[in-house]
Coordinates of C-alpha atoms and ligand atoms in Angstrom, one line a residue:
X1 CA 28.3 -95.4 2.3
X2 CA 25.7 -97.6 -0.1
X3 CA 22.3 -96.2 1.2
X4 CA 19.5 -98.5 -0.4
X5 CA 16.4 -96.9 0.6
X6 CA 16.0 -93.2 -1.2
X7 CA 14.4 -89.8 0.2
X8 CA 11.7 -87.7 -0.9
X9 CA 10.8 -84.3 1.2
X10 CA 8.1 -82.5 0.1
X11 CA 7.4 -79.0 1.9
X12 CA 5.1 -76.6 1.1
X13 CA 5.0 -72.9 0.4
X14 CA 2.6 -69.5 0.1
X15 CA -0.4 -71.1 2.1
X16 CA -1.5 -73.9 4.7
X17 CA -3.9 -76.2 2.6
X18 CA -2.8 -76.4 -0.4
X19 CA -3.1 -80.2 0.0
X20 CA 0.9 -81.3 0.9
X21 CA -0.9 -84.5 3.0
X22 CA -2.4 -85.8 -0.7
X23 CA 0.3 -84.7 -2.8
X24 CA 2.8 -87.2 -0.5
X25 CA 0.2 -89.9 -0.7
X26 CA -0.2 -89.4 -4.1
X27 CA 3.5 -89.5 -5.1
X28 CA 3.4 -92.9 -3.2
X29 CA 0.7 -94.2 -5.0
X30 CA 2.3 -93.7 -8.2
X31 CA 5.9 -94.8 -7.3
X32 CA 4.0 -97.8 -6.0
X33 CA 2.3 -98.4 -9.3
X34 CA 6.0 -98.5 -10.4
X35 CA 6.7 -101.8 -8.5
X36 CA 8.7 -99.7 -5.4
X37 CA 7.6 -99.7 -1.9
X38 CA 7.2 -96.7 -0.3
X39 CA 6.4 -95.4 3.2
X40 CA 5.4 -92.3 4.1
X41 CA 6.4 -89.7 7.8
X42 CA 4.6 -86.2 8.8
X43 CA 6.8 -84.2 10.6
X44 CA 4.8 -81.5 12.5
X45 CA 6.1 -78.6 13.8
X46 CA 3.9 -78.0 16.6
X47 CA 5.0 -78.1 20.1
X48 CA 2.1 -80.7 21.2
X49 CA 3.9 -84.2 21.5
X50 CA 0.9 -86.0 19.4
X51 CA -2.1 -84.8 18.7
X52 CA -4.3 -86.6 20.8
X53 CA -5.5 -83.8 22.7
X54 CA -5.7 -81.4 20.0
X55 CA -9.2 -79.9 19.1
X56 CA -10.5 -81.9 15.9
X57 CA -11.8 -78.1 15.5
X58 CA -8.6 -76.4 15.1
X59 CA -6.5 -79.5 14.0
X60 CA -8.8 -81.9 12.2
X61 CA -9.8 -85.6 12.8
X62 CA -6.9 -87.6 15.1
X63 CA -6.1 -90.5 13.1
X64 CA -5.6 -94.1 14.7
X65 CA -3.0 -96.6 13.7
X66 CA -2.9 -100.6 14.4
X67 CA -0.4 -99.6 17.0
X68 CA -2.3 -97.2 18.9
X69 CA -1.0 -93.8 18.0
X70 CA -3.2 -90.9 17.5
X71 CA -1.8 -89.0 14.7
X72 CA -2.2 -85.8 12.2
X73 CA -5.3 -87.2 9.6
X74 CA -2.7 -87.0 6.9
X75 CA -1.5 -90.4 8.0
X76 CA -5.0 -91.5 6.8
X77 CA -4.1 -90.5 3.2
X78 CA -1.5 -92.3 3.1
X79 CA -3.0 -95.2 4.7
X80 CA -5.9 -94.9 1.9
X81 CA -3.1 -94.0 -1.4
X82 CA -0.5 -96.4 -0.2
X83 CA -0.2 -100.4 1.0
X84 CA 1.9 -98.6 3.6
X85 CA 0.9 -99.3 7.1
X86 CA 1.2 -96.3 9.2
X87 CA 2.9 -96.8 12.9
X88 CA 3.7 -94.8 15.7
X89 CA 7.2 -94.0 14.0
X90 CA 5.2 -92.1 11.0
X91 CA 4.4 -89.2 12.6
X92 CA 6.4 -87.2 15.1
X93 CA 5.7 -83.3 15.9
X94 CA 8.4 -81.1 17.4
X95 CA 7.2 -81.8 21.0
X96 CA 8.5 -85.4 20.6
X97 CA 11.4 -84.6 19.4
X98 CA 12.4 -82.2 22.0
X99 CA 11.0 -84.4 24.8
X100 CA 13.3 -86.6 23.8
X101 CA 16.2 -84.7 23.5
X102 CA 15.7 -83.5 26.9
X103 CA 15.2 -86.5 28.7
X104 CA 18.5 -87.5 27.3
X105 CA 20.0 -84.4 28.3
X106 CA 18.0 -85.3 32.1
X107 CA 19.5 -88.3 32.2
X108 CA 23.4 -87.4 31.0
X109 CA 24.0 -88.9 28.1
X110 CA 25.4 -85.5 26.4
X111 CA 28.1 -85.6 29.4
X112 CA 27.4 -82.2 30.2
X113 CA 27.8 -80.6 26.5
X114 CA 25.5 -77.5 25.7
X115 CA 22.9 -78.9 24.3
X116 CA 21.4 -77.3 20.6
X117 CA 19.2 -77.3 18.0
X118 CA 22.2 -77.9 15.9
X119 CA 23.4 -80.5 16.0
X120 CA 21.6 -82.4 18.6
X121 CA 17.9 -81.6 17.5
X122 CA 18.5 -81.9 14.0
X123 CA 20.2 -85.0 14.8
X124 CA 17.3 -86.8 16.3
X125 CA 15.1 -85.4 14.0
X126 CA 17.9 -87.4 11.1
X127 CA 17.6 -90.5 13.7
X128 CA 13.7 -90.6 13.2
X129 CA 13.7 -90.4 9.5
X130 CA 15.4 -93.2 9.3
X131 CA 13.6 -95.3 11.5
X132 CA 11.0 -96.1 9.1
X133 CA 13.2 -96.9 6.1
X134 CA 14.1 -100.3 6.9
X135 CA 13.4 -102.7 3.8
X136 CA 11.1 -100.2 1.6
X137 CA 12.8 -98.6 -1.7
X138 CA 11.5 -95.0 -0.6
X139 CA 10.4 -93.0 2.2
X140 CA 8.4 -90.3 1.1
X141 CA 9.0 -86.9 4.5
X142 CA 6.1 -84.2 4.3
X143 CA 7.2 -81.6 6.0
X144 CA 4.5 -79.7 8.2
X145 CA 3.4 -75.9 8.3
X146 CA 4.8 -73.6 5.5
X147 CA 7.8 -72.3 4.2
X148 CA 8.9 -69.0 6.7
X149 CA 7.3 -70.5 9.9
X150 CA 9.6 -70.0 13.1
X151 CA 8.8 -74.0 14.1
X152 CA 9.8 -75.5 10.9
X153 CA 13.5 -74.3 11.0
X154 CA 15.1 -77.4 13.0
X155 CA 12.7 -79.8 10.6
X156 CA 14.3 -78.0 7.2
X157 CA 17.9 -77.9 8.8
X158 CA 18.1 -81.5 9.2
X159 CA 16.5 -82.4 5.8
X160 CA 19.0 -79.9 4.5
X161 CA 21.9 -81.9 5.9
X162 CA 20.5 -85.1 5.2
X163 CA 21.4 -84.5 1.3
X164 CA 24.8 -84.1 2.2
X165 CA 24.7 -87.0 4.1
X166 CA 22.6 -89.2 2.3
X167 CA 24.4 -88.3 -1.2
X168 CA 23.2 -86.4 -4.5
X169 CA 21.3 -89.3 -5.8
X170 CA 19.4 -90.4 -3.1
X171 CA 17.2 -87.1 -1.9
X172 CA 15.0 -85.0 -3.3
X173 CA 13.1 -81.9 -2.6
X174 CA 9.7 -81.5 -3.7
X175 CA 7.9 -78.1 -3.4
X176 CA 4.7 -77.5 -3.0
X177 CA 2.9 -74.0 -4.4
X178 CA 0.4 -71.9 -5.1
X179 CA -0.2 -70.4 -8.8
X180 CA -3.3 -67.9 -8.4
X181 CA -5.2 -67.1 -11.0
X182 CA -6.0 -63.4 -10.9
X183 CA -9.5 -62.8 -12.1
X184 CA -9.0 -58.9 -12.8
X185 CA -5.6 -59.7 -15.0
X186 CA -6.5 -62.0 -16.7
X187 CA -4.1 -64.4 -16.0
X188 CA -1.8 -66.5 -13.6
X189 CA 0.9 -65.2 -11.2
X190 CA 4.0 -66.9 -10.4
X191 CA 5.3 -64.3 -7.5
X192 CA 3.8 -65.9 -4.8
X193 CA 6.1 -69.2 -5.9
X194 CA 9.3 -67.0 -6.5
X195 CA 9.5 -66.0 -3.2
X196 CA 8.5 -69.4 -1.4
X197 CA 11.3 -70.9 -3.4
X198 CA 13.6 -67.9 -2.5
X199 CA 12.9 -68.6 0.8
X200 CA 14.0 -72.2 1.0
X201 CA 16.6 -70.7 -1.0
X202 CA 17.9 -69.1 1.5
X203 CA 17.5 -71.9 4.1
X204 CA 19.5 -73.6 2.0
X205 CA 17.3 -75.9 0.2
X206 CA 17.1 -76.2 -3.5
X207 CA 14.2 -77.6 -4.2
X208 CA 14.1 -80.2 -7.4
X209 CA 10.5 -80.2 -8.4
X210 CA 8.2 -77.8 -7.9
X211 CA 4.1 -79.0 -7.5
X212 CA 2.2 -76.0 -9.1
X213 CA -1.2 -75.9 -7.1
X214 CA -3.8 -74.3 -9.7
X215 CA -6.8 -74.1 -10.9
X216 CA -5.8 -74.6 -14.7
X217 CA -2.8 -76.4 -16.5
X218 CA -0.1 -74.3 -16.7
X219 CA 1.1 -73.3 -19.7
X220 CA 4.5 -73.3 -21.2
X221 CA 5.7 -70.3 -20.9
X222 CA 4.6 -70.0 -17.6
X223 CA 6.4 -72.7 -16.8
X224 CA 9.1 -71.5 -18.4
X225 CA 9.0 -68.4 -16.3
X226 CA 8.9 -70.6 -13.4
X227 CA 11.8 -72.7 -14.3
X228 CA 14.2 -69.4 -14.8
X229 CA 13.4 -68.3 -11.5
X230 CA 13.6 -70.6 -9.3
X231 CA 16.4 -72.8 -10.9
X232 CA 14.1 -75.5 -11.4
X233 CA 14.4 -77.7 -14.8
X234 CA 11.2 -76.9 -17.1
X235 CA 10.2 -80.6 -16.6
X236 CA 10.7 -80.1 -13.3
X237 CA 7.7 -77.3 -13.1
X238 CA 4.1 -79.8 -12.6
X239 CA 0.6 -78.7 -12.6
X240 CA -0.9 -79.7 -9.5
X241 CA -4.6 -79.1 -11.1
X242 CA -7.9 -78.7 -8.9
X243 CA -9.9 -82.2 -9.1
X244 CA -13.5 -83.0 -8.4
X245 CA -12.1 -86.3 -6.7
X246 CA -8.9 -86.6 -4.3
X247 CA -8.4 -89.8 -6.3
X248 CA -7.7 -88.2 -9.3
X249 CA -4.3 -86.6 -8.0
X250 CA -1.8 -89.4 -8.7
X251 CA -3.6 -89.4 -12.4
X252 CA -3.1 -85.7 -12.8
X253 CA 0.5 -85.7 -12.0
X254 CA 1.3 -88.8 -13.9
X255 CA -0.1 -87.2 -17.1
X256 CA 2.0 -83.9 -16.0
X257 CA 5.3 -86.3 -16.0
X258 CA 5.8 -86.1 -12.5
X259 CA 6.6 -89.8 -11.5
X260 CA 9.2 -89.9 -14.8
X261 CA 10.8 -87.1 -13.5
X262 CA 11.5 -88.7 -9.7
X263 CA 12.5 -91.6 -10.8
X264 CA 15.1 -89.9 -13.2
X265 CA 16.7 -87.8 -10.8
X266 CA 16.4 -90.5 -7.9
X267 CA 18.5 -93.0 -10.9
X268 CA 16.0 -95.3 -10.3
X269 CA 14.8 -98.3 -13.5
X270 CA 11.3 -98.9 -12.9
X271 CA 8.4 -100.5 -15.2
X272 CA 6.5 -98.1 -16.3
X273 CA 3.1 -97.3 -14.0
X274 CA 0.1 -99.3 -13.6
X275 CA -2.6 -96.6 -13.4
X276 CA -5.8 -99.1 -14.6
X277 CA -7.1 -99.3 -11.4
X278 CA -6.9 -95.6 -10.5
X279 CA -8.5 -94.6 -13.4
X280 CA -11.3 -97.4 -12.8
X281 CA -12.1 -96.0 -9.6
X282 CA -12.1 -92.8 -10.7
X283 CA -14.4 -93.2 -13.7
X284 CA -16.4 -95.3 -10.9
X285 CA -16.5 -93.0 -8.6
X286 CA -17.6 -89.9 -10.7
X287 CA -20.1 -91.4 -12.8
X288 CA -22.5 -93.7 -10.4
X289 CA -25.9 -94.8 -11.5
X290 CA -27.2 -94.3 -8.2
X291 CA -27.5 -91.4 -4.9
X292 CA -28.3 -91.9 -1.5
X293 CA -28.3 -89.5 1.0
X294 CA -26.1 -90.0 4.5
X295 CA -27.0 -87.9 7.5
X296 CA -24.0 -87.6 9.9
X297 CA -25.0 -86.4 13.2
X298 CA -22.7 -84.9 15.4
X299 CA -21.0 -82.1 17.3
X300 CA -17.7 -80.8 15.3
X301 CA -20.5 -80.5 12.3
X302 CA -19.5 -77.1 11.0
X303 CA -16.0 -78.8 10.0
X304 CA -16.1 -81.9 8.0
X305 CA -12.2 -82.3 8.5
X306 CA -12.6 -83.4 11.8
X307 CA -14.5 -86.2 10.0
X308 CA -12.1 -87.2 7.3
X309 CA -11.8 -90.7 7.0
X310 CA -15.5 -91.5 8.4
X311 CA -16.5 -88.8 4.3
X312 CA -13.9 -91.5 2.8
X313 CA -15.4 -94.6 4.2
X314 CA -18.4 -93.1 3.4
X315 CA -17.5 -92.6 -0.4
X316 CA -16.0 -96.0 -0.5
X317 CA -18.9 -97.5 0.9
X318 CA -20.5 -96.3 -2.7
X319 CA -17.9 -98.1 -5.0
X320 CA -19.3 -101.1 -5.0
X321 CA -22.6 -100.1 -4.9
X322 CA -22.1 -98.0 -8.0
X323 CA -23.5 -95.2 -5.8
X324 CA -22.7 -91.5 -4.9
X325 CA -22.7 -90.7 -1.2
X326 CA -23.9 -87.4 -0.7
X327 CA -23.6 -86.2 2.7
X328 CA -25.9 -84.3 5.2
X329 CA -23.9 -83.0 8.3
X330 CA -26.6 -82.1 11.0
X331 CA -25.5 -80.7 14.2
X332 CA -26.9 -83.1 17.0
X333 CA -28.0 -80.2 18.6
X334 CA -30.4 -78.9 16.3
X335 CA -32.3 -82.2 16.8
X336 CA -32.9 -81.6 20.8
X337 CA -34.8 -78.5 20.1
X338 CA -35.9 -78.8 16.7
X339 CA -38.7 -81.5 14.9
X340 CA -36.5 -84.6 14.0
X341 CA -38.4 -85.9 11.4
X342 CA -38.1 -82.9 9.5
X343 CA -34.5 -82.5 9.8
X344 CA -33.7 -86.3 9.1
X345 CA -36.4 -86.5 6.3
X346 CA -34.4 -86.8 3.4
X347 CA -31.8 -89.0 4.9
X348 CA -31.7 -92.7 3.6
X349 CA -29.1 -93.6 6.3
X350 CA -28.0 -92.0 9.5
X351 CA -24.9 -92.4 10.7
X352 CA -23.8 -91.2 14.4
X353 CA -19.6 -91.0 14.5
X354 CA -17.5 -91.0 17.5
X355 CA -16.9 -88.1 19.6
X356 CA -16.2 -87.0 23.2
X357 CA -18.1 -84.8 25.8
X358 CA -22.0 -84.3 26.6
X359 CA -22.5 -81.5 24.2
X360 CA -25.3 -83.0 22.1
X361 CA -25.8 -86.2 23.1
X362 CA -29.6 -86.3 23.6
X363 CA -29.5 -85.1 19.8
X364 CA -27.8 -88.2 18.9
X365 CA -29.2 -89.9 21.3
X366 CA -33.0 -88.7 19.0
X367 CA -31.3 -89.6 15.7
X368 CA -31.4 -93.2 16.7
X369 CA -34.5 -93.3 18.2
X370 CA -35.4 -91.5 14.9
X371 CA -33.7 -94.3 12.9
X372 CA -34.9 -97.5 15.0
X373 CA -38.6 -96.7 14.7
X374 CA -38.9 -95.2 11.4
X375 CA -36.8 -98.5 9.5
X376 CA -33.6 -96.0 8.8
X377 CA -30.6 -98.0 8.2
X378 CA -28.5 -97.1 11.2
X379 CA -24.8 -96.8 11.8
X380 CA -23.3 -96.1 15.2
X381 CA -19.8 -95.6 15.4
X382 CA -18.0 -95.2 18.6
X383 CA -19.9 -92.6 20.6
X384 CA -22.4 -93.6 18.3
X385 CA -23.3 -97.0 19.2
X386 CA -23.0 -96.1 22.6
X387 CA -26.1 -93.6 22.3
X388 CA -27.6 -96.8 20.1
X389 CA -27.6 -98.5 23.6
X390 CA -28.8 -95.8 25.6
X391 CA -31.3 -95.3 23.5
X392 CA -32.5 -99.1 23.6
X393 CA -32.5 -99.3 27.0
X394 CA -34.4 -95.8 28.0
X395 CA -37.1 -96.3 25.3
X396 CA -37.4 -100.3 24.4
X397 CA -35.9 -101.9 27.8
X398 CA -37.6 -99.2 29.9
X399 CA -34.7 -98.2 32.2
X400 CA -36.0 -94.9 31.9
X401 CA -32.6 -92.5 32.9
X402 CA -30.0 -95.2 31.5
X403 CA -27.3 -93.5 30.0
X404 CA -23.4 -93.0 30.2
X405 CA -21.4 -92.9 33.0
X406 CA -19.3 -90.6 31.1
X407 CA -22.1 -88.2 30.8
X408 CA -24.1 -88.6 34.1
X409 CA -22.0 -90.2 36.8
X410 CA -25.3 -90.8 39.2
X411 CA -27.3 -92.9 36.4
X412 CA -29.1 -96.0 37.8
X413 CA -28.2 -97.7 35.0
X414 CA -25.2 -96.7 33.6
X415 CA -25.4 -98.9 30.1
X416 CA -22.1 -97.6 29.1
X417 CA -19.5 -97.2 32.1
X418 CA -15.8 -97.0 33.1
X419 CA -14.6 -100.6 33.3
X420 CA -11.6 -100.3 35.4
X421 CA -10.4 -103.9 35.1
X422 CA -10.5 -105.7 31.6
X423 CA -9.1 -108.8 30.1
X424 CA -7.0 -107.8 27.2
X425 CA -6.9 -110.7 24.5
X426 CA -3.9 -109.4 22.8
X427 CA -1.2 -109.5 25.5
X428 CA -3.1 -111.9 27.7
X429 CA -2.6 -109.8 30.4
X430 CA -5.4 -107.8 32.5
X431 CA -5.3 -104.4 31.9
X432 CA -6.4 -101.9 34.8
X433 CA -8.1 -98.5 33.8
X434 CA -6.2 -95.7 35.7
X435 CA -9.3 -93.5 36.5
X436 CA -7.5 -91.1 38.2
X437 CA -5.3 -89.7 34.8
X438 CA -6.3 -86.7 33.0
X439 CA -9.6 -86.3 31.0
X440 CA -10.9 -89.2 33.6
X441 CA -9.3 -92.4 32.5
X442 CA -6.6 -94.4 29.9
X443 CA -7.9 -94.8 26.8
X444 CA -8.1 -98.6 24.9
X445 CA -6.1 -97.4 21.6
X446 CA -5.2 -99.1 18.5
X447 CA -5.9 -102.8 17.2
X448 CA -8.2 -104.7 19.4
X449 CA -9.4 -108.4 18.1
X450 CA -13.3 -108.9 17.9
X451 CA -15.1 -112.5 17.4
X452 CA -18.2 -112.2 15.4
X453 CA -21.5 -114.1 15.8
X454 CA -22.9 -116.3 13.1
X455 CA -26.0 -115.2 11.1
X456 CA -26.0 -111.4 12.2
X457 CA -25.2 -107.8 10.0
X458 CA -21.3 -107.9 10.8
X459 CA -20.8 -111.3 9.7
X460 CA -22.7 -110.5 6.4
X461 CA -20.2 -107.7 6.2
X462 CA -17.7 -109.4 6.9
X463 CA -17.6 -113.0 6.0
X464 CA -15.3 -113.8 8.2
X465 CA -15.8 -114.8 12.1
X466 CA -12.3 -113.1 13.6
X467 CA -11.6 -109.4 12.4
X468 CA -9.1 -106.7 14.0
X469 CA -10.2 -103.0 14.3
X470 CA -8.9 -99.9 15.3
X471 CA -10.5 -97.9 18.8
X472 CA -10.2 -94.5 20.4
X473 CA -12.3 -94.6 23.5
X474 CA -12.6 -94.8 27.6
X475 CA -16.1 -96.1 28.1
X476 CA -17.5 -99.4 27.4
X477 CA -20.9 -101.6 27.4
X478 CA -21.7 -102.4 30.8
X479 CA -22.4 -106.2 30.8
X480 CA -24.6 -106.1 33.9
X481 CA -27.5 -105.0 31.8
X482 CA -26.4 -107.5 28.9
X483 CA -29.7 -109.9 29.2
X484 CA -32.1 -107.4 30.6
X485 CA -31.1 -105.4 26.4
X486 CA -30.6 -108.9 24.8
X487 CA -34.2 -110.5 26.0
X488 CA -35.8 -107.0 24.3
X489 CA -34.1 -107.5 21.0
X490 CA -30.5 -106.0 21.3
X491 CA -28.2 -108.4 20.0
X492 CA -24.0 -108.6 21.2
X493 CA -22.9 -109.7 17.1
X494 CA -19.2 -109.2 17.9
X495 CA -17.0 -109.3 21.7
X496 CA -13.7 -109.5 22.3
X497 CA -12.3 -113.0 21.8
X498 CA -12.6 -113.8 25.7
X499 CA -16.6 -112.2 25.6
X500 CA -15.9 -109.7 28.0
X501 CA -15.9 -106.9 25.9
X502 CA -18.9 -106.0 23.4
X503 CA -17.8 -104.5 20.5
X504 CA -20.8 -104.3 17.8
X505 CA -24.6 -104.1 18.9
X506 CA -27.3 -104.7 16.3
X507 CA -31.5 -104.8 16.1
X508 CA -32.1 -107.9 13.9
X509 CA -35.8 -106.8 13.2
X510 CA -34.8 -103.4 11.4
X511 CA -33.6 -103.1 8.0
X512 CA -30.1 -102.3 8.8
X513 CA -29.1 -101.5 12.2
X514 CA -25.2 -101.3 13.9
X515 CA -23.5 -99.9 16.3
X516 CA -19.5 -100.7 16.5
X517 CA -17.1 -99.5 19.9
X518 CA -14.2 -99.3 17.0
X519 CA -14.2 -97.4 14.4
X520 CA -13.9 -98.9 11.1
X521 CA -13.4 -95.8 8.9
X522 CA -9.5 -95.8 9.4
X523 CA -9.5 -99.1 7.9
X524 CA -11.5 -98.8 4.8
X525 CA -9.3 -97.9 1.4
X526 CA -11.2 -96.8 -1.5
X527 CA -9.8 -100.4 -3.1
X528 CA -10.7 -102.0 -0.7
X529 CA -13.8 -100.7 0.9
X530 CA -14.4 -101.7 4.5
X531 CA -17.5 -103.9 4.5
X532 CA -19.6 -102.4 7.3
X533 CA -19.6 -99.0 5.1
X534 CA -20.5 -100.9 1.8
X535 CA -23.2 -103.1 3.6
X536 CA -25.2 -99.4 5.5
X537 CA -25.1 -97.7 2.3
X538 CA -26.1 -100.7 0.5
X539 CA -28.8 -100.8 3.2
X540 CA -29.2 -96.8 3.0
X541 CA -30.3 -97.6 -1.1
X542 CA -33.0 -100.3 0.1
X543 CA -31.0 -103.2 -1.2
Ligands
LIG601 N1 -16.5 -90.6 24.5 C1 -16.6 -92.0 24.3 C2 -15.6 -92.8 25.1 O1 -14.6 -92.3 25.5 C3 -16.6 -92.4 22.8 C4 -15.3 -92.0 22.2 C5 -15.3 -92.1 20.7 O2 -16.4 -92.0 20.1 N2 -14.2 -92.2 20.1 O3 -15.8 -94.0 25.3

């Protein structure tokens, strides 16, 4: 059978977090900067069918595509690497694929066979894999967890078979590893990669190329040692080095031969790489001629994963302000008890990001105030513009106890509420909120059209009057109390198409002041920064 598209799967071994997410975007970058197209699918092996409801604590920030899935945050690497657009089909966990499977079995269609893990999980895990390689030269499969999990076994089955399947030429198995360096001995140990590699080994898997994490280059006769014993090809063994800047991966492993060797063993001709623009954003990136300060406040403060793509937007929004972003993550909390102007006091922006649930919301809720009446360049994103509105209408429109249905059902004026019946401009259809389902209500997620107004802070972003963002949320702007804020200075720069919904707010008379009900930071790519982000920090430097 003539398979056109070709497979890599990259797993990884000795340790969670050794960076698999960026070392699969990364390899796409640079098979992209060889003319292919690539996508790229996470396989999780968690039992939670997405990760929507997964702690950003625990599991990091849930990443939104056009489509409306919530996803694992490595989706958002790729997304920011790659011209790949991520769908619902790029990221499946083990929950999925067993619900499936299941329901199938529910419904009869295995005619009353015993139903497995072999063949018929593996199989629709096979099934899925495919899915996304219609018309791209490569899919690129990172394989979640590490190397000796229970979960994982199905996952490595089926890539296991799909070699055999698929043919020799076609697949490849990329390896992901640690290479300590051992301060007391002086030097670095390969054990720890031995015996991943032994253990995919033994599942059957031999991998092809092996990504060395560590902190050095390695040199050649540890490589060497490396190649013997793990059946690896010398060439085959790449320094993944430690870099200052996640953008500097595909660089690293281009110098270290890794995109000459793929292409090789995949039997693919290529033109050789087109790296000028990494290494252009790089240089830009790590030697700016200006600093500004960001404050982020918010709840999941103590991990900035749960953040990621808002830090990237963040840094993106430097580029072309030849700028370095340097970020100050305040916990909203602090703010309700502590002096605000002392904790915001070296901020030149403040940003407030999405989130969900009351914990801290007064503190964000402060920030703004903070930000409104001291001439702070303000960004609201989400959540945040929501408390941008609260704020306005407590302190400037004098509805004194205004605030979110979501946060104090018995508000007389709740700015922000549950809109149970909305016009959706995409399907033309109305859409009904089921208040009843779990966590209180559907939420709107995915791609949602927004018409901006003439003369405002978005359409100086933007330059463009009809734009398309991502969103994540239950609540809305409560359009009873839409003149009441506009004839006190809050201004509606952006609705849906048919005006119902409001999706940015702004205070003309303030330097820089937004809030947006989508979130912009999945869209922003670090070449091509989103213009919201470039405009606040632009704003945040007092241009
Ligand atoms: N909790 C708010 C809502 O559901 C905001 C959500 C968010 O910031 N993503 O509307």
């Amino acid at each position: 059978m003539d398979y056109k598209t070709k497979f890599i799967f990259v797993t990884g071994g000795v340790l969670s977090s050794l960076g698999k997410g960026l070392a699969s975007a990364s390899i796409g970058a640079l098979l992209e900067s060889r003319g292919l197209s690539v996508t790229i699918q996470k396989l999780d092996p968690y039992i939670n069918v997405d990760p929507g409801t997964m702690n950003p604590f625990q599991h990091g920030e849930v990443f939104v595509t056009d489509d409306g899935a919530e996803t694992d945050l490595d989706l958002g690497h790729y997304e920011r690497f790659t011209q790949a657009k991520m769908c619902m089909q790029n990221n499946f966990t083990s929950g999925k694929i067993y619900d499936a499977v299941i329901m199938k079995e529910r419904k009869g269609d295995y005619l009353g066979g015993t139903v497995q893990v072999i063949p018929h999980i593996t199989d629709e895990i096979k099934r899925r894999i495919r899915l996304v390689s219609d018309g791209v030269d490569i899919v690129i499969v990172e394989i979640g967890g590490t190397i000796g999990d229970i979960e994982s076994l199905p996952f490595l089955e089926a890539i296991r078979q799909f070699r055999a399947e698929t043919g020799k030429n076609n697949v490849l198995y990329i390896h992901l590893t640690l290479v300590p360096y051992i301060r007391t001995a002086g030097e670095v140990k390969t054990k720890p990669t031995q015996h991943s590699v032994k253990e995919l080994r033994g599942i059957g898997i031999q991998p092809d190329i092996l990504l060395c994490r560590s902190d050095r280059y390695l040199p050649k006769d540890i490589k060497a040692k490396i190649s013997l014993f793990c059946n690896v090809g010398v060439d085959a063994v790449i320094t993944a080095k430690d870099v200052e800047c996640i953008y500097e991966v595909p660089l690293i492993y281009h110098k270290e031969g890794l995109d000459n060797r793929i292409v090789e063993m995949l039997h693919i001709w290529t033109r050789a790489p087109r790296l000028e623009a990494w290494e252009e954003l790089v240089k830009k990136i790590k030697e700016p001629k200006f600093s500004v300060a960001i404050a982020i406040v918010g709840k999941y403060t103590d991990l900035t994963e749960s953040y990621k793509s808002l830090n990237e937007a963040l840094c993106h929004g430097g580029i072309l302000n030849d700028c370095r972003v340097d970020l100050m993550f305040i916990d909203s909390e602090k703010l309700e008890t502590g002096n605000c102007g002392q904790i915001l006091a070296g901020a030149n922006g403040i940003l407030v990001p999405g989130g969900f649930g009351s914990r801290g919301i007064e503190g964000k809720i402060l920030a703004v105030q903070y930000a409104r009446e001291n001439g702070v360049p303000f960004f609201g994103i989400c959540l945040g513009m929501q408390a941008a509105v609260i704020e306005f209408a407590r302190n400037v429109a004098g509805l004194e106890s205004a605030h979110s249905s979501e946060f104090d059902e018995r508000t007389p004026y709740p700015v922000i509420y549950l809109m149970t019946e909305w016009y959706d401009d995409k399907t033309g259809t109305t859409q009904l909120r089921d208040t009843t389902s779990d966590k209180g209500g559907t939420m709107r997620l995915g791609a949602y059209p927004c018409r901006i107004k003439p003369g405002t802070f978005a359409d100086k972003a933007y330059g463009v009057s009809d734009i398309s963002e991502r969103h994540r949320h239950r609540y809305e702007f409560n359009n009873t109390f839409l003149d009441q804020l506009e004839t006190k200075g809050l201004a509606v720069s952006g609705a849906s198409p048919s005006g119902e919904l409001v999706e940015i707010i702004e205070i003309s008379d303030h330097p820089w002041f937004l809030g947006c009900q989508f979130h912009p930071e999945f869209k922003s790519r670090p070449m091509d920064p989103h213009p919201l982000f470039t405009d606040f920090i632009k704003a945040s430097l007092g241009k």
